[in-house]
Coordinates of C-alpha atoms in Angstrom, one line a residue:
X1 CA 4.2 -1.4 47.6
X2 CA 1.3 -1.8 49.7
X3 CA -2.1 -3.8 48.8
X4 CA -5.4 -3.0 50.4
X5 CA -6.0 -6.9 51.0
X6 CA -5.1 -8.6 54.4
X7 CA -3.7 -11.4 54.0
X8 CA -3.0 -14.6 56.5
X9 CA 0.8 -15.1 57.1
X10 CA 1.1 -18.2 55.2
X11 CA 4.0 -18.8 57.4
X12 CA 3.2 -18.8 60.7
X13 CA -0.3 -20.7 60.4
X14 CA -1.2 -23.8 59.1
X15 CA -3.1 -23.8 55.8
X16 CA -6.6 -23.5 55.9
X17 CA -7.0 -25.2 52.3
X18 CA -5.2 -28.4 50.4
X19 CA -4.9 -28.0 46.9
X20 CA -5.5 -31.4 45.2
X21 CA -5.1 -32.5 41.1
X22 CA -7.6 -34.5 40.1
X23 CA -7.7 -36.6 36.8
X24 CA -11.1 -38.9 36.0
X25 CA -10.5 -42.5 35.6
X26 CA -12.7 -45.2 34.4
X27 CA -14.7 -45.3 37.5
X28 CA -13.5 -42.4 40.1
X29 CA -11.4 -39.7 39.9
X30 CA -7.1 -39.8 40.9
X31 CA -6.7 -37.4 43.9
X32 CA -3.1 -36.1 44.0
X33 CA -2.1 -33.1 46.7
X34 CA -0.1 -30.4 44.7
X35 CA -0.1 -27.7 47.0
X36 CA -1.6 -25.4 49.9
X37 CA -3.7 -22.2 50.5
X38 CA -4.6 -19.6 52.7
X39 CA -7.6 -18.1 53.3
X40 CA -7.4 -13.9 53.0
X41 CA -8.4 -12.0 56.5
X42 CA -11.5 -11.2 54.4
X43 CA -12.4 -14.5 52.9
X44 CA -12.6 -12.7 49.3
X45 CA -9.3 -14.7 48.4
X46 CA -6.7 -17.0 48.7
X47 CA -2.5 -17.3 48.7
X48 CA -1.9 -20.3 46.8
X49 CA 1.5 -22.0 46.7
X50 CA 1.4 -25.1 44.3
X51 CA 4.4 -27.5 44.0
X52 CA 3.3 -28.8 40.6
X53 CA 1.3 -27.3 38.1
X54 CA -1.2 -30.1 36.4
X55 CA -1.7 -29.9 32.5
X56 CA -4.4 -31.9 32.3
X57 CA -7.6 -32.4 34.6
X58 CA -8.5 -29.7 37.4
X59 CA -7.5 -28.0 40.6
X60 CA -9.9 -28.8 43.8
X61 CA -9.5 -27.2 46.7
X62 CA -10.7 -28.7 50.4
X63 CA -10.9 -27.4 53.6
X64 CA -7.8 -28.5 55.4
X65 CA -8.3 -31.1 58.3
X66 CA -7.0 -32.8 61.3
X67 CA -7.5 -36.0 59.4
X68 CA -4.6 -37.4 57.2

C-alpha cells in the first residue's frame, strides 16, 4: 500500500521533536518526556511514537535539541 506522503525514516535519523506530558501544579507545570517525533519531508505532519499514553493533562511537543 503506498501513501502519497514522504516521510523521514524515523530510524535512521535522530528525532526532530520530543514529545513531553505535562500536568499543572500549584505553581508550574510537571514536564515528563513520553515519547519522540519526526518531522514529514513536507512539514505538513509528523510520525509520533509515544511510550506512554497520558490520561490527564496534555501533549507538548519541542523541537529536539543538543541540550539534555
Amino acid at each position: 500500500m503506498s501513501n502519497n506522503t514522504e516521510t523521514s525514516n524515523s530510524n535512521s535519523k535522530a528525532p526532530t521533536h520530543i514529545a513531553y506530558h505535562v500536568r499543572e501544579g500549584k505553581d508550574k507545570g510537571f514536564w515528563t518526556k513520553i515519547g519522540v517525533a519526526w518531522a514529514h519531508k513536507d512539514n505538513k505532519g509528523f510520525n509520533i511514537q509515544l511510550e506512554v499514553a497520558p490520561l490527564d493533562g496534555r501533549i507538548q511537543l519541542r523541537v529536539a535539541t543538543e541540550q539534555k
